[in-house]
Coordinates of C-alpha atoms in Angstrom, one line a residue:
M4 CA 38.0 102.1 52.2
K5 CA 38.8 98.7 52.0
V6 CA 41.7 97.8 55.3
R7 CA 44.9 96.5 54.1
F8 CA 46.7 94.7 56.0
L9 CA 50.5 95.2 56.5
F10 CA 52.5 91.9 57.4
L11 CA 55.9 93.6 59.7
A12 CA 58.9 92.8 60.2
A13 CA 58.2 95.8 63.2
A14 CA 62.6 96.4 63.2
M15 CA 61.7 99.8 65.6
L16 CA 60.5 97.3 67.8
S17 CA 62.7 94.3 68.2
V18 CA 65.8 96.6 68.3
V19 CA 67.0 96.6 72.3
S20 CA 68.4 100.1 73.6
V21 CA 66.9 101.2 76.3
A22 CA 63.8 99.1 78.2
A23 CA 62.0 99.2 81.4
Q24 CA 58.2 97.7 82.2
E25 CA 55.1 98.0 83.4
T26 CA 53.7 98.2 86.7
Y27 CA 50.8 95.2 86.8
E28 CA 53.6 92.9 84.6
D29 CA 56.0 93.9 87.4
A30 CA 53.6 93.3 90.0
K31 CA 53.5 89.7 88.9
I32 CA 57.2 88.7 89.1
A33 CA 57.3 90.6 92.7
T34 CA 54.9 88.7 95.0
E35 CA 54.9 84.6 96.0
D36 CA 53.0 81.9 97.3
L37 CA 52.6 79.9 99.8
N38 CA 54.4 76.8 99.2
G39 CA 57.1 75.0 100.8
T40 CA 57.0 71.6 102.9
A41 CA 53.6 69.9 103.2
R42 CA 54.2 71.1 107.1
Y43 CA 54.8 74.3 106.2
V44 CA 51.7 74.7 104.3
G45 CA 49.6 72.5 106.5
M46 CA 50.2 74.8 108.7
G47 CA 49.7 77.7 107.1
G48 CA 53.0 78.7 106.6
A49 CA 53.5 80.4 110.6
L50 CA 56.6 78.4 111.6
D51 CA 58.5 81.4 111.8
A52 CA 59.1 82.0 115.0
L53 CA 58.0 78.0 115.8
G54 CA 61.2 77.1 113.4
A55 CA 63.0 73.4 112.7
D56 CA 61.3 73.0 108.9
I57 CA 63.5 73.8 106.1
S58 CA 60.4 76.5 104.5
T59 CA 61.6 79.0 107.4
I60 CA 64.6 79.4 104.9
G61 CA 63.3 81.6 103.3
T62 CA 61.1 83.5 106.0
N63 CA 62.8 83.7 108.8
P64 CA 66.1 82.0 108.5
A65 CA 66.7 82.3 112.2
G66 CA 64.3 78.7 111.7
I67 CA 66.8 76.4 110.7
G68 CA 68.7 77.1 114.1
L69 CA 66.7 75.2 115.2
F70 CA 67.6 71.8 114.6
R71 CA 69.1 69.4 116.6
H72 CA 69.7 66.7 113.9
S73 CA 70.4 66.8 110.2
K74 CA 67.3 66.5 107.8
M75 CA 66.4 66.4 103.9
D76 CA 63.3 66.6 102.5
I77 CA 61.5 66.4 99.2
S78 CA 58.0 67.8 98.1
A79 CA 55.5 67.7 95.1
G80 CA 52.3 67.7 94.1
M81 CA 49.1 68.9 92.2
V82 CA 47.7 72.1 91.4
S83 CA 44.0 73.2 90.4
Q84 CA 42.1 75.7 89.3
S85 CA 38.6 75.3 90.2
D86 CA 36.7 77.5 88.2
A87 CA 38.7 77.9 84.9
A88 CA 36.9 78.0 81.6
D89 CA 37.7 75.7 78.5
Y90 CA 40.9 76.9 76.9
P91 CA 43.6 75.6 74.8
H92 CA 46.5 77.1 75.3
G93 CA 46.1 76.5 79.3
D94 CA 45.6 73.3 81.8
A95 CA 43.2 73.6 84.7
T96 CA 45.2 71.3 87.0
N97 CA 49.0 70.7 86.9
A98 CA 51.9 68.9 88.4
S99 CA 53.9 70.7 90.4
F100 CA 57.3 69.9 91.5
D101 CA 58.3 72.3 94.4
Q102 CA 60.5 71.7 97.1
V103 CA 64.1 70.2 97.9
G104 CA 66.8 70.4 100.6
F105 CA 68.3 69.6 103.3
V106 CA 69.7 70.6 106.9
W107 CA 73.4 69.9 107.8
S108 CA 73.6 70.5 112.3
T109 CA 76.6 70.5 113.6
R110 CA 77.2 71.1 117.6
S111 CA 79.3 73.7 118.4
N112 CA 79.4 73.3 122.4
E113 CA 76.8 71.4 124.7
S114 CA 73.7 73.9 124.2
S115 CA 74.6 75.5 120.8
F116 CA 74.2 74.3 117.1
L117 CA 76.1 75.4 114.1
N118 CA 73.8 75.0 111.1
F119 CA 73.9 75.5 107.3
A120 CA 71.2 74.1 104.7
F121 CA 70.3 74.1 101.5
N122 CA 66.5 74.2 100.2
Y123 CA 65.1 75.2 96.4
H124 CA 61.1 75.2 96.4
K125 CA 59.1 77.0 93.9
S126 CA 58.4 80.8 95.4
R127 CA 55.8 81.4 92.1
N128 CA 53.8 79.3 90.6
F129 CA 51.9 81.3 87.7
N130 CA 49.9 78.5 86.2
L131 CA 45.9 81.3 85.7
I132 CA 43.4 80.7 83.5
L133 CA 41.7 84.2 83.1
S134 CA 39.0 84.6 81.0
A135 CA 36.4 87.5 80.9
D136 CA 33.3 89.0 77.9
D137 CA 31.5 92.3 78.4
A138 CA 29.9 94.9 76.2
L139 CA 31.6 98.0 75.0
S140 CA 28.7 100.3 75.0
H141 CA 27.3 103.1 77.7
K142 CA 24.3 105.2 78.1
T143 CA 25.2 109.1 78.7
A144 CA 23.6 111.6 81.3
E145 CA 22.3 112.9 77.4
G146 CA 20.7 109.3 77.2
A147 CA 23.3 108.5 74.0
T148 CA 25.0 105.2 73.3
V149 CA 28.3 105.6 73.5
G150 CA 30.6 103.0 71.6
A151 CA 33.7 101.5 73.0
S152 CA 36.8 99.4 71.2
Q153 CA 41.1 98.9 72.0
N154 CA 41.3 100.6 68.5
K155 CA 39.6 103.3 70.1
L156 CA 42.1 103.7 72.6
T157 CA 44.6 104.0 70.4
W158 CA 42.3 107.1 68.4
M159 CA 42.1 108.9 70.8
K160 CA 46.0 108.9 72.0
D161 CA 46.8 110.6 68.9
Y162 CA 44.1 113.3 69.4
N163 CA 45.2 114.1 71.7
G164 CA 48.4 114.7 70.5
L165 CA 50.1 110.8 72.5
L166 CA 50.6 109.2 70.0
F167 CA 53.5 110.5 67.1
R168 CA 55.8 113.7 67.5
D169 CA 56.0 115.0 63.9
S170 CA 55.2 114.0 60.3
D171 CA 56.3 113.6 57.0
P172 CA 56.0 116.5 54.7
D173 CA 53.8 114.0 52.6
G174 CA 51.3 114.2 56.3
K175 CA 52.3 110.7 56.8
P176 CA 52.5 109.9 60.5
D177 CA 56.1 109.2 61.4
Y178 CA 56.6 106.2 62.7
G179 CA 60.2 106.4 63.4
S180 CA 60.1 109.3 65.9
A181 CA 56.9 107.6 67.7
Y182 CA 56.6 109.0 71.1
Y183 CA 57.1 105.8 74.0
S184 CA 53.2 105.9 74.1
C185 CA 53.3 104.2 71.1
N186 CA 53.3 100.8 72.3
Q187 CA 53.4 97.5 70.0
L188 CA 49.5 97.7 69.7
D189 CA 48.8 101.1 69.0
D190 CA 51.6 100.9 66.7
L191 CA 49.6 97.7 64.6
Y192 CA 46.4 99.7 64.4
S193 CA 47.5 103.2 63.4
R194 CA 49.8 101.5 60.2
N195 CA 46.3 98.7 59.2
L196 CA 43.2 99.9 60.7
L197 CA 43.4 103.8 62.0
F198 CA 44.9 105.5 58.8
N199 CA 43.0 105.3 55.4
N200 CA 45.1 106.1 52.4
D201 CA 44.3 109.8 52.9
Y202 CA 45.6 109.5 56.1
E203 CA 42.0 110.7 57.6
V204 CA 41.9 109.0 61.1
S205 CA 39.3 107.5 62.0
F206 CA 38.4 104.2 64.2
L207 CA 35.9 101.8 64.7
D208 CA 33.5 100.7 67.3
A209 CA 32.6 97.1 69.1
Q210 CA 29.2 96.1 70.4
S211 CA 31.2 93.7 72.8
Y212 CA 34.4 92.0 73.7
D213 CA 35.4 87.8 74.8
F214 CA 39.2 87.4 76.3
D215 CA 41.4 84.3 77.5
R216 CA 44.3 84.1 78.8
A217 CA 46.8 81.0 79.8
H218 CA 49.5 81.8 82.6
T219 CA 51.6 79.6 82.7
G220 CA 55.3 79.2 84.7
Y221 CA 57.4 79.4 87.6
I222 CA 59.6 81.3 89.8
G223 CA 62.2 79.0 91.3
E224 CA 64.3 80.1 94.4
Y225 CA 67.4 78.3 95.5
D226 CA 68.5 79.6 98.8
F227 CA 72.3 78.9 101.2
N228 CA 71.7 79.7 105.0
V229 CA 74.2 79.4 108.0
S230 CA 72.6 80.0 111.1
G231 CA 72.7 78.7 115.1
N232 CA 71.6 79.1 118.4
I233 CA 73.4 80.7 121.5
N234 CA 72.5 78.9 124.4
D235 CA 69.7 77.7 123.3
R236 CA 67.6 81.0 123.8
V237 CA 69.0 82.9 120.6
Y238 CA 69.1 82.1 117.4
L239 CA 69.9 84.0 114.4
G240 CA 70.0 83.1 110.6
M241 CA 71.0 84.4 107.2
T242 CA 70.1 83.5 103.6
L243 CA 70.8 84.0 100.6
G244 CA 68.5 83.4 97.6
L245 CA 68.9 83.1 93.8
H246 CA 66.0 83.2 91.5
D247 CA 65.3 81.6 88.1
V248 CA 62.2 83.3 86.8
H249 CA 60.3 81.9 83.7
Y250 CA 56.9 82.8 83.0
K251 CA 54.9 82.5 80.0
H252 CA 51.0 83.9 78.9
I253 CA 49.3 83.2 75.3
S254 CA 46.0 85.8 75.1
D255 CA 43.6 86.3 72.9
Y256 CA 41.4 89.2 72.6
T257 CA 38.4 89.5 70.2
E258 CA 36.0 92.5 69.7
L259 CA 32.9 91.7 67.8
M260 CA 32.1 95.4 66.0
V261 CA 29.5 97.4 64.7
P262 CA 28.0 97.1 61.7
N263 CA 31.0 99.7 59.7
R264 CA 31.8 100.3 55.9
D265 CA 34.6 98.6 55.6
N266 CA 32.2 95.3 56.5
I267 CA 35.1 94.1 59.6
N268 CA 32.7 92.0 61.6
T269 CA 35.6 91.0 64.4
L270 CA 38.4 92.2 65.7
N271 CA 41.2 89.6 67.3
V272 CA 44.5 90.5 69.3
Y273 CA 46.8 86.9 70.0
D274 CA 49.6 87.5 72.6
E275 CA 52.3 86.3 73.3
R276 CA 55.1 86.9 75.9
K277 CA 57.9 85.1 77.9
I278 CA 59.7 86.3 80.9
T279 CA 63.0 85.1 82.1
G280 CA 65.8 85.9 83.5
V281 CA 67.4 85.6 87.5
G282 CA 67.5 87.9 90.5
V283 CA 68.8 88.0 94.2
D284 CA 68.1 88.6 97.4
A285 CA 69.1 88.2 101.2
K286 CA 67.2 87.8 104.3
F287 CA 68.5 88.0 108.4
G288 CA 66.2 86.8 111.1
V289 CA 66.2 86.5 114.7
I290 CA 64.2 84.2 117.4
F291 CA 64.5 84.3 121.2
R292 CA 63.2 82.9 124.0
P293 CA 61.9 86.1 126.2
V294 CA 61.8 83.9 129.1
E295 CA 64.6 80.9 129.9
Y296 CA 62.8 77.5 129.7
Q297 CA 59.9 78.8 128.8
P298 CA 57.8 77.4 125.5
L299 CA 57.3 80.7 124.1
L300 CA 59.3 82.3 121.0
L301 CA 59.3 85.4 119.5
G302 CA 60.4 86.9 116.0
A303 CA 61.5 88.8 113.5
S304 CA 62.9 88.6 110.2
I305 CA 64.3 91.2 107.4
S306 CA 64.6 90.6 103.3
T307 CA 66.3 92.7 101.0
P308 CA 64.7 93.7 97.5
T309 CA 64.9 90.7 95.2
Y310 CA 67.3 92.2 92.0
Y311 CA 65.8 91.0 89.1
S312 CA 67.4 90.8 85.9
L313 CA 64.7 90.4 83.1
T314 CA 64.6 89.9 79.4
S315 CA 61.1 90.0 77.7
R316 CA 59.9 88.3 74.6
N317 CA 56.9 88.9 72.7
Y318 CA 54.7 88.0 69.8
T319 CA 51.6 89.6 69.0
E320 CA 49.2 89.7 65.7
L321 CA 46.1 91.4 65.1
S322 CA 43.8 90.0 62.8
D323 CA 40.0 90.1 61.0
S324 CA 38.3 87.7 58.5
Y325 CA 40.6 89.3 55.6
N326 CA 44.5 90.0 57.1
T327 CA 46.4 90.0 59.7
A328 CA 49.8 91.7 60.7
Y329 CA 52.5 91.1 63.5
N330 CA 55.0 92.7 66.0
T331 CA 57.8 91.5 67.4
S332 CA 60.1 92.8 70.3
S333 CA 62.6 91.6 73.2
Y334 CA 64.3 93.7 75.5
D335 CA 65.8 94.0 78.7
Y336 CA 65.1 95.4 81.9
Q337 CA 65.4 95.5 85.6
I338 CA 63.3 95.5 88.9
Y339 CA 63.3 95.7 92.5
T340 CA 60.6 94.4 94.8
P341 CA 60.3 95.9 97.9
W342 CA 61.4 95.4 101.4
K343 CA 59.6 93.1 103.6
F344 CA 59.3 92.7 107.7
G345 CA 58.5 90.1 109.9
L346 CA 57.5 89.3 113.3
S347 CA 55.9 86.5 114.4
M348 CA 55.4 84.2 117.7
G349 CA 55.3 80.7 118.5
Y350 CA 54.4 78.0 121.4
T351 CA 54.3 75.0 122.3
V352 CA 52.4 72.8 125.0
G353 CA 54.8 69.7 125.7
N354 CA 55.6 67.7 122.8
F355 CA 51.7 67.5 121.7
L356 CA 50.6 71.3 121.3
A357 CA 52.4 73.5 118.4
L358 CA 50.7 77.6 118.3
G359 CA 51.9 79.9 115.2
A360 CA 51.4 82.9 114.3
S361 CA 53.2 85.9 111.5
Y362 CA 53.0 88.9 110.2
E363 CA 54.1 90.5 107.3
F364 CA 54.7 93.6 105.3
A365 CA 55.6 94.8 101.8
D366 CA 54.8 98.1 100.4
F367 CA 54.4 97.2 96.6
G368 CA 53.9 101.1 95.3
H369 CA 58.1 100.9 96.1
I370 CA 58.8 99.0 93.4
N371 CA 61.4 99.9 91.4
S372 CA 61.0 99.4 87.7
R373 CA 64.7 100.3 86.0
I374 CA 65.4 100.8 82.6
E375 CA 68.5 99.4 80.9
Y376 CA 71.1 100.8 79.1
D377 CA 74.2 100.6 77.2
G378 CA 76.4 104.0 78.2
F379 CA 78.8 104.4 80.5
D380 CA 78.6 106.1 83.9
A381 CA 81.0 107.7 85.1
Y382 CA 79.5 108.3 88.2
D383 CA 78.7 104.7 88.8
P384 CA 80.6 102.0 86.0
Y385 CA 79.0 99.5 88.1
D386 CA 75.9 100.4 87.6
D387 CA 73.8 99.6 83.4
S388 CA 70.3 101.5 85.2
V389 CA 68.3 104.4 85.6
A390 CA 65.6 104.2 87.4
D391 CA 61.9 104.9 84.7
S392 CA 60.8 108.1 86.8
D393 CA 57.7 108.2 85.0
M394 CA 56.5 104.4 85.5
N395 CA 57.4 103.8 89.4
Q396 CA 55.3 107.3 90.4
H397 CA 52.2 105.6 88.1
T398 CA 53.3 102.4 90.7
K399 CA 53.3 104.1 93.8
Q400 CA 50.2 105.7 92.3
T401 CA 48.3 102.1 91.6
L402 CA 50.3 99.7 94.4
K403 CA 49.9 99.7 97.8
G404 CA 51.5 98.1 101.2
V405 CA 50.2 94.8 101.6
S406 CA 50.0 92.8 105.0
T407 CA 50.0 88.6 105.2
L408 CA 48.7 87.1 108.1
K409 CA 49.2 83.8 108.8
L410 CA 48.1 81.2 111.6
G411 CA 48.8 77.8 112.3
V412 CA 48.2 74.8 114.6
E413 CA 49.9 71.4 115.1
V414 CA 48.3 69.0 117.5
K415 CA 49.9 65.2 118.1
P416 CA 47.2 63.1 119.6
V417 CA 50.2 60.1 119.8
P418 CA 53.9 61.4 119.3
E419 CA 54.4 59.3 116.0
L420 CA 50.7 61.8 114.2
A421 CA 50.3 65.5 113.7
L422 CA 47.0 67.0 112.4
R423 CA 47.3 70.5 110.8
A424 CA 45.4 73.9 109.6
G425 CA 46.3 76.7 108.6
Y426 CA 44.9 80.2 107.8
N427 CA 46.2 83.1 105.9
Y428 CA 45.2 86.9 104.5
V429 CA 46.6 88.8 102.2
S430 CA 45.5 92.4 102.0
S431 CA 44.9 93.5 98.3
M432 CA 48.3 95.3 95.9
Y433 CA 46.2 97.2 94.1
E434 CA 44.4 100.5 94.2
K435 CA 41.0 100.2 93.7
D436 CA 41.0 103.0 90.7
G437 CA 44.5 101.9 90.3
F438 CA 44.3 101.2 86.0
K439 CA 47.4 100.3 83.1
D440 CA 48.1 104.2 82.3
G441 CA 48.8 103.4 78.4
T442 CA 50.0 107.6 78.3
L443 CA 53.2 107.2 80.3
Q444 CA 56.3 108.6 78.6
S445 CA 58.2 105.1 79.6
P446 CA 59.3 102.2 77.6
G447 CA 56.9 100.2 79.6
V448 CA 54.3 101.5 77.7
Y449 CA 55.9 101.2 74.4
Y450 CA 57.3 98.3 74.7
A451 CA 53.8 96.8 75.9
S452 CA 51.3 94.5 73.3
T453 CA 48.6 94.5 75.6
T454 CA 46.0 96.3 77.2
D455 CA 44.2 94.5 79.6
F456 CA 44.9 94.7 83.7
T457 CA 43.0 93.1 86.6
N458 CA 42.8 94.6 90.3
W459 CA 43.2 92.0 92.0
Q460 CA 41.8 92.2 96.2
S461 CA 42.1 90.1 98.9
T462 CA 43.1 86.7 98.9
N463 CA 42.3 84.1 102.3
R464 CA 43.7 80.9 102.7
L465 CA 42.8 77.8 104.1
T466 CA 45.4 74.7 104.8
L467 CA 45.2 71.4 106.8
G468 CA 47.6 68.3 106.8
I469 CA 48.7 65.6 108.2
G470 CA 52.1 63.8 109.3
Y471 CA 53.2 60.3 110.1
R472 CA 56.7 59.3 111.5
V473 CA 58.4 56.1 111.1
G474 CA 61.5 56.1 112.7
K475 CA 63.6 58.7 110.8
V476 CA 61.4 58.8 108.0
N477 CA 58.3 61.6 108.4
L478 CA 55.5 60.9 105.8
D479 CA 53.2 64.3 105.2
A480 CA 50.1 66.0 102.9
A481 CA 48.8 68.7 102.9
Y482 CA 45.9 70.5 101.2
Q483 CA 45.2 74.4 100.4
Y484 CA 42.7 76.3 99.4
S485 CA 43.2 80.2 98.2
A486 CA 40.4 82.1 96.6
S487 CA 40.6 85.8 95.3
K488 CA 38.5 87.8 93.2
G489 CA 39.2 91.1 90.9
D490 CA 38.5 93.7 88.4
F491 CA 38.7 93.1 85.3
Y492 CA 39.3 95.5 82.5
P493 CA 40.0 95.2 78.6
F494 CA 41.6 98.6 78.5
M495 CA 42.3 101.8 80.2
S496 CA 39.1 104.4 80.1
Y497 CA 39.6 107.7 78.6
E498 CA 37.0 110.4 78.8
D499 CA 36.6 113.2 76.7
N500 CA 35.8 116.3 78.1
D501 CA 34.2 118.6 74.8
Y502 CA 32.7 115.5 72.7
Y503 CA 31.0 112.2 75.1
D504 CA 31.2 110.3 72.0
Y505 CA 34.7 110.2 72.1
D506 CA 34.5 108.4 74.9
N507 CA 36.1 105.5 75.3
K508 CA 35.0 103.2 78.5
A509 CA 34.7 100.2 79.6
D510 CA 33.1 98.9 82.9
A511 CA 34.9 96.4 85.2
V512 CA 34.1 92.1 84.8
E513 CA 34.4 90.7 87.9
V514 CA 36.7 87.5 87.6
N515 CA 38.2 85.1 90.6
N516 CA 40.9 83.0 91.3
K517 CA 40.0 79.7 93.1
R518 CA 42.9 77.0 93.6
H519 CA 43.0 74.0 95.3
Q520 CA 46.8 72.4 96.1
L521 CA 48.0 68.7 97.6
L522 CA 50.8 68.6 98.8
F523 CA 53.0 65.7 99.9
T524 CA 56.5 65.4 101.5
V525 CA 59.2 62.9 102.3
G526 CA 61.8 63.4 104.8
Y527 CA 64.9 61.5 106.6
T528 CA 66.7 62.7 109.4
F529 CA 69.7 61.1 110.4

């Protein structure tokens, strides 16, 4: 059989009706990096109780209430991925504009201040090159060798009645009435590879795969704050945050095929996806001094979910050595990130030592993926979305609560010079046995154009910093090293309880994300 590819406009995939997003894509948007001023990063972000740094505007807004003078800061630097493989669509080292903001401090009476602040910072830097390769065959308990492939996953879904609802009278699958679990790759494989001229179903096994993806872009956060203190004993703050999302990935997934009657040596999937949109949240914080005239400070904060309205666009191309086919789509969706809670402590010794510690918790299993629709809801005419219950249930099974511990220290051997160090531990967001489920009856699956997923483990961050003040000008620098490992899978495993040769499994491949950041801040106090 000669495989015949079709050039597809895929009109049914280009029409926006209802749409939601998928768990692993949501997780990319919902998380944050350690970033801000060089002082904040140099102390590991452990300033939520110590305050008096513009970057606390987004973690504990009450920290802005400790300012006694107006101030402005601007920060920029470089981010580098030390273990990145060469990939033409991504760079291992990138310049980054990270922060700019100011605080306007006004005295309301002899011992109290009312402060206003604005700050922009890059809360998420998506730059990452992810590469993996491995064999796609395994031995069964009976000693037989069983192959696997991405197109076999599509075939397994069809074999188990998950791909198409019904057929035309001539026996040809009715693509116009596809289930949501018929995603864009299922559509490409089904139309161009799996069905021969007699509409018989077949698949091709692969010997191995090679995968490369470049993630680029950022989330910019614009924070507006009002804060103050009561008799230099209690500090209160509130921040309204606006988020600006710019995400893009380009990936190449190639399978080396087992020799077959169609003489197809390799199959390649090229995927390009962009996600853009906006979000809004609010943050509230308090810092208090439990013993008057003592240097111990205790803090607490709470952040509402970030309400994101997003648009995703993709171009996906399937090719072999003979022909090419493609799909495109564009759709709108919403996600609500989880609530975040924080506790913090700060302690100072004179003017030469500051110690800080912070703890944050957010349950990412409660990310709410929302389906947008164009109808009118008589009960809530202002709401244009509904929860994607199937995807949200999958999120609860795949993601979990994340604890973040931040520790920091600042030493001033002389008043003009500051030396800083910090450490972060961020627990894993992913369940060890979590996977991207391509069989869910969800728009998030229907619009998917990739099958891979990575279950990242915990993240450790080490930071160092130095600062020097000349009159009203402060010059600060920081270095941050972060490292995390993950288990990469090219697609979900699908097992058949009756016929082991129908199993389609891929083993986990260990991947790493080791990132270095250099950050510089210039500030002026007035």
